[in-house]
């Protein structure tokens, strides 16, 4: 396995003008985004949070399931769910976003799960911190990566595998890295990784491994498929590319007014319209949201809800008062974070369709 | 409004070979089917049940929300949620299926929500019977239809509307027609119609109106868009067509083995493989399920789980023991019900893509 894609194993790019295929549709009907009107909720209600499952949702029996912690540790650990649940319990409100969000907006389109821009959600996750478990197992001084392996099994670009992701040791040792068994006050649902998943706040979704069964400490960088081949930002298939890590800044607005069923075109009446949504970034706190109501010609600051130090990795609400006048308008929104990063108005293409935080555009017809 | 579609308002049919469009994709990323591995659950866990929302999920405040019962009744009623919840409480396990399930398998493809065959789910619904409420309001002897109107508002083929469906009076007066506020032991989630929806067991999903705000008794047939124009089975746009009513028989199997991420192709090892799934019909109890493992050349009876008289409108489990031999196989399954109805192996096309219960086909590669 190398970091470059083989000819057999590289991601397909759609031809110019090629419609969505039945393979992409089969993924879109299984997986789902968060309908954008659900941006109204601080915490995404059950069933509205985005879901991306690489293979099948595995049938894990929580009664016999065990988590194995091993690899280059001083002593391997094996824990049942009840043992984990007797450990200190922590809840955290964390936003997740799929690294492929926005993929179907790339031109040409990388062929994979065809997200538009709705692969997001914020939940209250309940579990126990990971770091004390790693410390109990004993992490050697030369440890580099920690590998999280799920019970989901399948084939991807010719490689049969259990889904597995490596995480740099320093990230795995963060105080806010959690192993969680609860979501929004209820047991973790099957599609979100029951009985146990990793939550590593700030990272794109691929790092929050579901249906966890094994955690291994490595003294070398993990070179498995999901790190070395998938989830890399690259233009040419022979490049190593850059790994996908933390969530780029993004703001989304809940399209105002009412929709056309088929086109999703929006209609509002003239007069004051509150445009509202959420903004987030995995690298640094969001500190600015701007709105354009004229297709990007001019931008105006939105009002940010007060920063919430209790939930640094949740999304932040914002709103903007727009006076709609008859005719057509195009609403845009963009976020910036304290690191100085913001969202592009023109896309920067990559061949696996990763981390596309291109600004959202919402055409609106103002009807009298 | 007439029962025929106008030129402006008729459903579009895709050109031969035309890929799924961005409009269809935008629906597929908002709405979602039930991943077929979830056929393993008697009751579909939260978030895995299919969802189809015509417009937006409305923001309904359950504290101020009221249900109005009126039209041609002797006395109008207006009830808050707590008043409804003080009435006799009933729970029922009922399967729902979208009338558009299978639409994207029609050739040529009607352009709308592009379901393959996963728009299904079974839940425990909790609420109160509808009939006593209608009796309290006083239904006149010449009543014909009962119209259920939701809070969801949008435009469909040029017609701006609150979603509304008429139901024949005799159906509305069935003892098992419920107004429900609970799903799987929890409050009804927003996307399933909070605070109140109709459950009318045996009918396709369009009849189970969500976000209910008004019930009206009519002394004439309801001629609104969702009855007269949408949800009709017709080949020519100028036909009246037949109304979509009860769910046709269908069996689905949970694809065995493990999948390829992108193609969803299935792989199993040679030897005994249990093929299992569920079967249902809205018109009469399922009494036979047959499986083919050779692409439909021969069929063999599956083993049906015992009939469950407590849950006449849930799905019925079945299984079949298959001995897989190396090479390629194609699994098919079909259900029949006590009325003598079964599933077609060849599709019967209709222009809105309704009620397609064509048999499922699952290609499998048996690898050593």
XYZ file of C-alpha atoms in Angstrom:
736
model
C 0.000 0.000 0.000
C 1.354 3.401 -0.925
C -0.012 6.871 -0.605
C -0.636 7.156 -4.332
C -3.630 5.617 -6.032
C -3.030 2.712 -8.386
C -4.643 2.797 -11.813
C -7.091 0.113 -10.722
C -7.769 1.829 -7.428
C -8.089 5.473 -8.338
C -11.300 7.415 -7.887
C -13.319 7.942 -11.070
C -13.981 11.477 -12.303
C -17.297 12.092 -14.088
C -17.250 13.285 -17.699
C -18.273 16.920 -18.318
C -22.076 17.116 -18.092
C -22.401 13.501 -16.930
C -25.454 13.062 -14.703
C -25.358 11.371 -11.322
C -25.056 7.600 -11.826
C -27.041 4.796 -10.227
C -23.974 3.940 -8.123
C -23.852 7.463 -6.698
C -27.628 7.418 -6.228
C -27.460 4.117 -4.325
C -25.130 5.856 -1.848
C -27.326 8.973 -1.688
C -30.449 6.963 -0.839
C -28.638 5.043 1.960
C -26.717 7.934 3.437
C -28.299 11.296 4.043
C -27.589 14.894 4.814
C -29.248 17.227 7.268
C -32.132 19.115 5.637
C -30.939 22.717 5.928
C -34.062 23.924 7.755
C -32.675 21.836 10.653
C -30.015 24.539 11.086
C -32.695 26.023 13.372
C -31.819 23.535 16.144
C -28.876 24.046 18.529
C -28.598 20.256 18.737
C -29.658 18.271 15.671
C -32.665 16.082 16.576
C -32.374 12.279 16.212
C -32.481 11.144 12.614
C -31.640 14.546 11.107
C -27.864 14.402 11.665
C -25.955 13.433 8.514
C -24.972 9.772 8.114
C -22.207 8.291 5.959
C -21.590 4.546 6.152
C -18.755 3.199 3.993
C -19.916 -0.433 3.933
C -22.913 -1.840 5.878
C -24.059 -0.878 9.345
C -22.703 -3.900 11.247
C -24.834 -5.938 13.654
C -22.848 -5.655 16.884
C -24.139 -7.439 20.001
C -23.368 -5.015 22.860
C -23.559 -7.898 25.356
C -20.584 -9.795 23.912
C -18.790 -6.862 22.265
C -15.366 -5.914 23.660
C -12.933 -3.109 22.926
C -9.340 -4.295 22.533
C -6.532 -1.793 23.168
C -3.169 -3.054 22.000
C -0.287 -2.638 19.581
C 2.892 -1.042 20.964
C 1.541 -0.608 24.497
C 2.984 -1.883 27.762
C -0.154 -3.918 28.549
C -3.102 -4.740 26.328
C -6.569 -3.972 27.629
C -9.887 -5.604 26.843
C -13.040 -3.856 28.040
C -16.758 -4.612 27.818
C -19.346 -1.871 27.469
C -20.355 -1.949 31.139
C -16.719 -1.613 32.217
C -16.356 1.446 29.989
C -19.586 2.912 31.331
C -18.305 2.672 34.918
C -15.505 5.091 34.026
C -15.871 8.897 34.363
C -18.687 10.089 32.099
C -18.421 13.245 30.013
C -20.821 14.865 27.539
C -19.746 17.254 24.792
C -21.622 19.128 22.073
C -19.626 18.554 18.903
C -20.288 19.295 15.245
C -19.404 16.664 12.666
C -19.087 17.254 8.939
C -18.259 14.720 6.244
C -14.965 15.420 4.467
C -16.842 14.796 1.208
C -19.381 17.545 1.865
C -19.711 19.640 -1.288
C -18.299 16.882 -3.523
C -21.140 16.993 -6.061
C -20.490 20.735 -6.522
C -16.993 20.080 -7.887
C -16.630 20.296 -11.678
C -15.670 17.798 -12.952
C -17.347 15.697 -10.274
C -15.361 13.044 -8.377
C -17.545 9.898 -8.344
C -18.293 8.924 -4.740
C -20.989 9.814 -2.193
C -22.494 12.860 -3.973
C -23.018 15.396 -1.206
C -24.180 18.875 -2.110
C -23.584 20.746 1.182
C -25.783 19.180 3.850
C -23.430 16.517 5.327
C -23.326 18.076 8.782
C -24.913 17.888 12.221
C -24.299 18.752 15.881
C -24.991 16.299 18.685
C -24.460 15.879 22.399
C -22.102 12.933 22.667
C -21.732 11.032 25.958
C -18.838 8.774 26.837
C -15.492 8.638 28.600
C -12.151 10.299 27.798
C -9.749 8.251 25.694
C -6.435 9.516 27.098
C -6.664 7.837 30.543
C -7.285 4.485 28.812
C -4.200 4.940 26.647
C -2.225 5.910 29.744
C -3.403 2.769 31.529
C -2.252 0.688 28.586
C 1.099 2.525 28.636
C 2.138 4.437 25.521
C 5.846 4.098 24.658
C 8.000 7.174 24.061
C 8.393 6.373 20.359
C 4.661 6.044 19.618
C 3.526 7.941 16.525
C -0.069 7.064 15.546
C -3.098 5.488 17.163
C -5.238 3.333 14.865
C -8.981 2.984 15.395
C -10.658 0.016 13.683
C -14.407 -0.458 13.291
C -16.516 -3.577 12.801
C -17.668 -2.399 9.352
C -16.182 -4.537 6.600
C -16.107 -4.053 2.843
C -14.134 -3.435 -0.313
C -12.978 -0.052 -1.505
C -11.168 0.423 -4.818
C -10.183 -3.250 -4.746
C -8.949 -3.311 -1.138
C -10.919 -5.525 1.283
C -10.758 -4.028 4.750
C -12.262 -3.298 8.127
C -12.649 0.477 8.219
C -9.557 1.817 10.028
C -8.116 5.263 10.552
C -4.848 6.379 12.131
C -4.714 9.524 14.258
C -1.536 11.328 15.389
C -0.741 10.423 19.008
C -0.994 14.029 20.212
C -4.573 14.214 18.938
C -5.524 10.901 20.570
C -4.141 12.207 23.887
C -6.213 15.428 23.792
C -8.370 15.774 26.910
C -11.486 16.176 24.726
C -11.043 12.997 22.669
C -13.883 10.724 23.758
C -15.105 7.168 23.342
C -18.886 7.615 23.254
C -21.877 5.330 23.759
C -24.589 8.008 23.872
C -26.006 10.595 21.458
C -28.502 13.287 22.441
C -29.224 11.571 25.758
C -30.087 8.187 24.215
C -27.968 5.130 23.391
C -25.844 5.600 20.274
C -28.032 4.522 17.303
C -26.753 1.728 15.015
C -25.957 4.074 12.136
C -23.856 6.348 14.359
C -21.589 3.543 15.571
C -23.264 1.557 18.364
C -22.034 0.453 20.768
C -18.962 2.769 20.729
C -17.391 5.406 18.495
C -14.554 7.883 18.695
C -15.214 11.624 18.897
C -12.211 13.810 18.078
C -13.603 17.368 18.054
C -12.648 19.603 15.146
C -11.832 16.800 12.671
C -13.849 15.831 9.633
C -16.162 12.839 10.108
C -13.851 10.115 8.754
C -11.732 10.364 11.927
C -14.634 9.681 14.328
C -14.471 5.915 13.795
C -17.767 4.089 14.377
C -18.427 0.525 15.669
C -15.012 0.645 17.361
C -13.520 -2.742 18.119
C -9.776 -2.162 18.272
C -7.381 0.628 19.211
C -3.708 0.072 18.403
C -0.694 2.220 19.169
C 1.920 2.305 16.372
C 5.546 3.415 16.419
C 5.300 4.325 12.712
C 2.763 6.321 10.708
C -0.335 4.297 9.795
C -0.374 3.526 6.064
C -3.817 1.915 5.756
C -6.190 2.704 2.901
C -8.283 5.370 4.639
C -5.215 7.443 5.556
C -2.788 6.778 2.713
C -5.157 6.504 -0.284
C -8.585 7.885 0.594
C -9.081 11.154 2.464
C -6.244 13.013 0.782
C -6.364 16.317 -1.017
C -4.640 15.944 -4.371
C -5.165 16.912 -7.986
C -3.222 14.138 -9.715
C -3.730 10.477 -8.818
C 0.054 9.932 -8.582
C 0.555 12.602 -5.932
C 0.772 11.707 -2.249
C -1.376 14.745 -1.518
C -2.169 16.306 1.820
C -4.120 14.382 4.462
C -7.642 15.558 5.286
C -7.632 16.613 8.948
C -9.576 19.456 10.559
C -12.847 20.935 9.315
C -12.444 24.040 7.187
C -14.585 27.094 8.015
C -18.115 27.069 6.662
C -21.359 28.967 7.159
C -24.686 27.651 5.931
C -28.023 29.436 5.803
C -31.441 27.842 6.171
C -33.051 28.772 2.836
C -35.808 31.299 3.699
C -39.444 31.236 2.592
C -40.954 28.170 0.934
C -39.621 25.775 -1.697
C -40.696 24.287 -4.976
C -40.873 20.536 -4.368
C -38.807 19.519 -7.370
C -36.384 22.380 -8.021
C -35.990 23.415 -4.363
C -36.177 27.012 -5.704
C -37.113 29.391 -2.877
C -39.898 31.978 -2.709
C -40.338 34.809 -0.202
C -42.656 37.812 0.058
C -41.194 41.344 -0.220
C -40.254 43.070 3.016
C -38.099 42.137 5.997
C -36.761 38.577 5.904
C -34.542 37.174 8.643
C -31.813 35.044 7.073
C -30.270 32.743 9.667
C -27.956 29.794 9.955
C -24.883 28.361 11.629
C -21.127 28.660 11.118
C -18.200 26.534 12.244
C -14.523 25.743 11.806
C -12.506 22.865 13.195
C -9.243 24.782 13.385
C -10.145 27.936 15.294
C -13.271 29.699 16.583
C -15.455 31.409 13.965
C -15.168 35.167 14.366
C -16.972 36.555 11.323
C -19.902 35.684 9.081
C -20.733 37.760 6.014
C -23.843 37.661 3.843
C -24.358 38.790 0.267
C -27.866 39.267 -1.150
C -26.706 40.277 -4.624
C -24.895 37.173 -5.805
C -21.568 38.090 -4.216
C -21.135 41.630 -5.544
C -21.302 43.123 -2.038
C -20.998 41.589 1.437
C -22.349 42.688 4.790
C -21.601 41.416 8.305
C -24.134 39.077 9.902
C -24.843 39.233 13.643
C -23.094 36.408 15.481
C -24.698 34.820 18.534
C -22.504 35.220 21.638
C -19.528 32.851 21.719
C -20.278 29.830 23.915
C -17.118 28.749 25.751
C -18.891 25.618 27.024
C -19.253 24.284 23.486
C -16.098 25.252 21.571
C -16.637 22.573 18.904
C -20.352 23.161 18.277
C -21.596 25.494 15.548
C -22.326 29.176 16.145
C -25.661 30.763 15.257
C -25.803 33.919 13.127
C -28.538 36.008 11.546
C -28.960 38.791 9.033
C -31.907 41.108 8.369
C -32.622 41.336 4.660
C -35.183 43.574 3.013
C -36.479 41.601 0.047
C -37.675 43.520 -3.013
C -39.647 41.947 -5.886
C -37.557 40.078 -8.424
C -34.747 37.594 -8.130
C -31.925 37.591 -5.585
C -29.050 35.277 -4.774
C -28.027 34.822 -1.148
C -24.456 33.847 -0.224
C -22.831 33.409 3.150
C -19.235 32.865 4.248
C -17.476 32.303 7.550
C -13.984 33.218 8.736
C -12.144 31.925 11.785
C -9.560 33.314 14.199
C -6.743 31.661 12.246
C -7.615 33.968 9.317
C -9.027 31.165 7.187
C -12.237 31.739 5.221
C -14.304 30.175 2.410
C -13.533 30.396 -1.303
C -15.971 31.929 -3.785
C -14.204 30.014 -6.571
C -13.601 26.320 -5.982
C -10.174 24.704 -5.678
C -10.637 21.288 -7.243
C -9.236 18.011 -5.913
C -9.760 14.588 -7.387
C -11.419 12.852 -4.447
C -13.805 15.713 -3.787
C -12.558 16.446 -0.287
C -13.108 19.417 2.022
C -15.022 21.599 -0.450
C -16.032 24.631 1.597
C -17.080 26.711 -1.397
C -19.639 29.341 -0.367
C -23.308 28.343 -0.474
C -25.502 30.088 -3.079
C -29.272 30.239 -2.621
C -31.320 31.760 -5.466
C -34.560 33.301 -4.173
C -37.571 34.630 -6.063
C -39.340 37.484 -4.264
C -43.026 37.244 -5.209
C -45.764 39.787 -4.545
C -57.887 21.932 -10.490
C -58.746 18.818 -12.455
C -57.530 15.266 -12.214
C -55.462 15.590 -15.380
C -52.073 17.259 -15.427
C -51.751 20.539 -17.317
C -48.869 20.961 -19.739
C -47.182 23.318 -17.295
C -47.878 21.044 -14.356
C -47.078 17.593 -15.645
C -44.262 15.495 -14.272
C -41.101 15.401 -16.401
C -39.860 12.103 -17.806
C -36.081 11.675 -18.163
C -34.613 11.089 -21.629
C -33.285 7.571 -22.343
C -29.908 7.201 -20.626
C -30.224 10.578 -18.857
C -28.335 10.526 -15.530
C -29.872 11.646 -12.266
C -30.072 15.447 -12.232
C -29.009 17.890 -9.536
C -32.690 18.499 -8.761
C -33.268 14.790 -8.076
C -29.998 14.631 -6.126
C -31.044 17.581 -3.944
C -34.119 15.547 -2.954
C -32.072 12.367 -2.419
C -29.627 14.103 -0.060
C -32.487 15.615 2.029
C -34.750 12.583 2.111
C -33.434 9.121 2.758
C -34.277 5.472 2.572
C -33.677 2.712 5.090
C -30.323 1.000 4.486
C -31.398 -2.552 3.674
C -29.249 -4.144 6.391
C -31.774 -2.505 8.780
C -34.273 -5.156 7.640
C -32.717 -7.081 10.559
C -34.730 -5.039 13.098
C -38.380 -5.826 13.946
C -38.843 -2.122 14.641
C -36.700 0.300 12.634
C -34.390 2.205 15.028
C -34.641 6.020 15.194
C -33.117 7.721 12.182
C -33.150 4.629 9.938
C -36.838 4.819 8.926
C -37.321 6.352 5.478
C -38.183 10.069 5.298
C -39.872 11.985 2.481
C -40.647 15.666 3.000
C -42.399 17.432 0.136
C -41.445 20.980 1.148
C -39.560 21.960 4.328
C -39.882 20.404 7.759
C -42.008 23.127 9.397
C -41.119 24.674 12.762
C -44.244 23.951 14.811
C -44.406 25.146 18.417
C -46.171 22.317 20.295
C -47.128 24.743 23.081
C -49.327 26.943 20.869
C -50.195 24.390 18.171
C -53.848 23.348 17.892
C -55.666 20.793 15.781
C -58.830 22.147 14.156
C -61.562 19.681 13.184
C -64.215 21.240 10.977
C -65.861 21.334 7.562
C -69.246 19.625 7.276
C -69.456 18.593 10.908
C -72.137 19.378 13.492
C -69.670 21.125 15.800
C -66.093 22.186 15.110
C -63.433 21.091 17.560
C -60.126 22.719 18.469
C -57.678 20.690 20.547
C -54.232 21.343 21.981
C -51.630 18.613 22.281
C -52.204 18.062 26.003
C -55.956 17.677 25.431
C -55.269 15.034 22.800
C -52.815 13.255 25.076
C -55.456 12.961 27.832
C -57.572 10.821 25.475
C -57.245 6.989 25.300
C -53.702 6.079 24.243
C -52.983 3.325 21.733
C -49.721 2.045 20.234
C -49.509 0.172 16.942
C -46.619 -1.305 14.954
C -47.156 -0.157 11.396
C -45.039 -0.321 8.267
C -44.877 2.735 6.007
C -43.635 2.768 2.438
C -43.366 5.732 0.090
C -45.644 5.443 -2.961
C -42.641 6.522 -5.030
C -40.474 3.625 -3.845
C -38.820 2.047 -6.886
C -39.301 5.163 -9.025
C -35.664 5.388 -10.180
C -35.942 1.785 -11.460
C -38.604 2.781 -14.010
C -37.404 3.193 -17.591
C -37.842 5.896 -18.717
C -37.468 7.483 -15.286
C -40.125 9.866 -13.969
C -38.264 12.879 -12.534
C -39.065 13.245 -8.836
C -37.620 11.837 -5.586
C -35.414 9.076 -7.084
C -35.992 6.111 -4.777
C -34.419 2.795 -5.682
C -36.239 0.429 -3.269
C -35.360 1.443 0.274
C -38.224 3.919 1.081
C -39.659 1.835 3.895
C -39.636 1.407 7.668
C -41.663 -0.024 10.557
C -42.255 1.919 13.761
C -44.263 1.751 16.956
C -46.637 4.703 16.694
C -48.378 6.056 19.804
C -51.463 8.247 19.788
C -55.235 8.204 20.017
C -57.896 6.808 17.668
C -59.309 9.267 15.124
C -62.858 7.885 14.851
C -64.112 8.987 18.314
C -62.959 12.544 17.540
C -64.874 12.562 14.269
C -67.924 11.167 16.104
C -67.680 13.936 18.705
C -67.598 16.502 15.917
C -70.614 14.818 14.293
C -70.241 13.468 10.779
C -73.289 14.075 8.531
C -74.908 11.212 6.630
C -73.793 12.619 3.256
C -70.094 12.938 4.177
C -67.690 11.511 1.546
C -64.069 12.403 2.273
C -62.004 13.592 5.214
C -59.181 16.017 4.365
C -55.983 16.143 6.424
C -53.870 19.292 6.055
C -50.313 19.683 7.298
C -48.268 22.763 8.230
C -45.789 22.135 5.402
C -46.082 24.736 2.668
C -44.614 24.863 -0.816
C -45.101 24.853 -4.558
C -45.566 21.739 -6.651
C -45.872 21.883 -10.449
C -46.925 25.512 -10.191
C -49.507 25.047 -7.424
C -48.757 26.779 -4.077
C -50.273 24.732 -1.271
C -50.250 23.410 2.250
C -49.806 19.643 1.873
C -53.329 18.155 2.025
C -54.748 14.699 1.354
C -58.334 13.474 1.246
C -59.207 10.029 2.610
C -62.515 8.173 2.036
C -64.739 8.507 5.110
C -64.871 4.746 5.712
C -61.069 4.650 5.984
C -60.981 7.611 8.388
C -63.547 5.836 10.593
C -61.509 2.606 10.841
C -60.793 1.672 14.445
C -57.046 1.532 13.687
C -56.729 5.026 12.162
C -54.642 6.986 14.675
C -53.496 10.522 15.382
C -49.997 9.948 16.781
C -47.538 12.022 18.819
C -45.019 9.265 19.587
C -42.665 7.055 17.585
C -40.692 4.153 19.050
C -41.442 5.288 22.603
C -40.139 8.843 22.110
C -41.843 12.066 21.004
C -42.500 12.186 17.259
C -39.331 13.662 15.653
C -39.653 16.817 13.526
C -39.131 14.990 10.231
C -41.867 12.477 11.017
C -44.527 15.130 11.634
C -44.216 16.576 15.142
C -46.360 17.296 16.983
C -49.061 15.144 15.317
C -49.491 12.957 12.240
C -52.072 10.581 10.863
C -51.425 6.834 10.707
C -53.761 4.924 8.398
C -52.355 1.363 8.360
C -51.954 -0.336 4.992
C -51.804 2.855 2.897
C -48.742 4.249 1.155
C -46.934 7.037 3.011
C -48.597 10.024 1.286
C -51.810 9.329 3.244
C -50.149 9.500 6.691
C -50.225 13.312 6.738
C -47.517 14.917 8.912
C -47.567 18.185 10.910
C -51.370 17.924 11.023
C -53.164 21.184 11.654
C -56.636 20.729 10.161
C -59.097 17.889 9.586
C -62.137 18.705 7.446
C -65.145 16.574 6.574
C -66.380 17.044 2.978
C -69.678 16.082 1.374
C -67.917 15.777 -2.009
C -64.710 14.037 -3.105
C -61.570 16.069 -2.320
C -60.045 17.445 -5.540
C -56.826 18.963 -4.159
C -53.462 18.554 -5.880
C -52.169 15.564 -3.910
C -55.274 13.488 -4.673
C -56.350 14.690 -8.106
C -52.999 15.371 -9.776
C -50.165 13.734 -7.825
C -50.351 10.176 -6.472
C -52.215 8.728 -9.440
C -51.251 5.749 -11.553
C -51.485 6.740 -15.208
C -49.485 6.356 -18.382
C -50.664 9.450 -20.286
C -50.675 12.898 -18.667
C -54.231 13.542 -19.894
C -55.693 10.495 -18.173
C -57.414 10.765 -14.815
C -55.650 7.584 -13.774
C -56.243 5.470 -10.692
C -55.595 6.857 -7.213
C -52.660 5.438 -5.237
C -54.121 3.815 -2.111
C -52.889 0.669 -0.348
C -49.358 -0.716 -0.373
C -48.751 -3.428 -2.949
C -47.008 -6.642 -1.821
C -43.233 -6.525 -1.599
C -40.421 -8.580 -0.129
C -36.921 -7.199 0.342
C -33.768 -9.045 1.307
C -30.852 -7.655 3.277
C -27.997 -8.100 0.797
C -25.746 -10.814 2.294
C -21.967 -10.697 2.788
C -20.040 -7.455 2.405
C -20.263 -4.622 -0.128
C -18.010 -2.666 -2.406
C -18.224 0.940 -1.172
C -18.933 2.496 -4.549
C -20.775 -0.126 -6.581
C -22.579 -1.744 -3.611
C -21.743 -5.063 -5.315
C -21.943 -7.926 -2.786
C -19.380 -10.586 -1.916
C -19.893 -13.802 0.064
C -17.790 -16.899 0.764
C -18.880 -20.280 -0.651
C -21.004 -22.463 1.600
C -24.216 -21.974 3.527
C -25.533 -18.398 3.481
C -28.726 -17.374 5.265
C -30.640 -14.926 3.085
C -33.195 -13.023 5.161
C -35.515 -10.073 4.950
C -39.060 -8.842 5.414
C -42.250 -8.920 3.384
C -45.475 -6.914 3.539
C -48.656 -5.921 1.771
C -51.165 -3.231 2.665
C -54.168 -5.040 1.187
C -54.002 -8.487 2.777
C -51.602 -10.546 4.909
C -48.482 -11.891 3.189
C -48.785 -15.651 2.825
C -45.861 -16.598 0.598
C -42.309 -15.474 -0.082
C -40.218 -17.058 -2.830
C -36.504 -16.712 -3.489
C -34.526 -17.247 -6.680
C -30.741 -17.610 -6.592
C -30.335 -17.987 -10.354
C -31.617 -14.698 -11.667
C -35.280 -15.734 -11.728
C -34.993 -18.999 -13.677
C -36.225 -21.030 -10.702
C -37.971 -20.083 -7.455
C -38.091 -21.776 -4.078
C -40.240 -21.057 -1.018
C -38.670 -19.101 1.828
C -39.546 -19.886 5.457
C -41.983 -17.341 6.842
C -41.821 -16.326 10.515
C -45.073 -17.130 12.331
C -47.892 -14.698 11.573
C -48.225 -12.099 14.336
C -51.904 -11.234 14.857
C -50.924 -8.416 17.246
C -49.192 -6.534 14.434
C -51.246 -7.068 11.264
C -49.744 -4.012 9.523
C -46.073 -4.627 10.382
C -43.741 -6.532 8.065
C -43.194 -10.287 8.309
C -39.734 -11.829 8.617
C -38.632 -14.595 6.246
C -35.413 -16.494 5.607
C -33.924 -18.848 3.079
C -30.879 -21.129 3.309
C -28.699 -20.759 0.236
C -25.614 -22.803 -0.574
C -23.292 -20.412 -2.385
C -20.890 -21.846 -4.968
C -17.969 -19.882 -6.470
C -18.922 -17.556 -9.296
C -21.689 -15.049 -9.792
C -25.290 -15.378 -8.651
C -28.313 -13.131 -8.727
C -30.752 -13.237 -5.810
C -34.404 -12.294 -6.284
C -37.294 -12.356 -3.844
C -41.038 -11.861 -4.243
C -44.015 -11.811 -1.902
C -47.647 -12.769 -2.417
C -50.608 -11.933 -0.203
C -53.899 -13.593 0.679
C -55.728 -11.555 -1.949
C -53.678 -13.383 -4.586
C -51.612 -10.303 -5.477
C -47.867 -10.668 -6.036
C -44.896 -8.751 -7.477
C -44.083 -8.335 -11.156
C -40.798 -9.523 -12.645
C -41.364 -7.129 -15.555
C -42.262 -3.554 -14.692
C -45.580 -1.888 -15.555
C -44.630 1.721 -16.206
C -46.556 4.765 -15.046
C -45.598 8.375 -15.615
C -45.340 9.548 -12.010
C -43.348 6.533 -10.913
C -45.865 5.286 -8.382
C -46.189 1.949 -6.562
C -43.374 0.138 -8.372
C -43.166 -3.216 -6.595
C -40.913 -4.826 -9.213
C -38.908 -7.673 -7.651
C -35.534 -6.781 -6.085
C -32.422 -8.156 -7.817
C -29.159 -8.515 -5.888
C -26.089 -9.634 -7.849
C -23.609 -11.459 -5.616
C -20.043 -12.585 -6.295
C -19.062 -15.742 -4.424
C -15.319 -15.477 -3.730
C -13.000 -18.179 -2.429
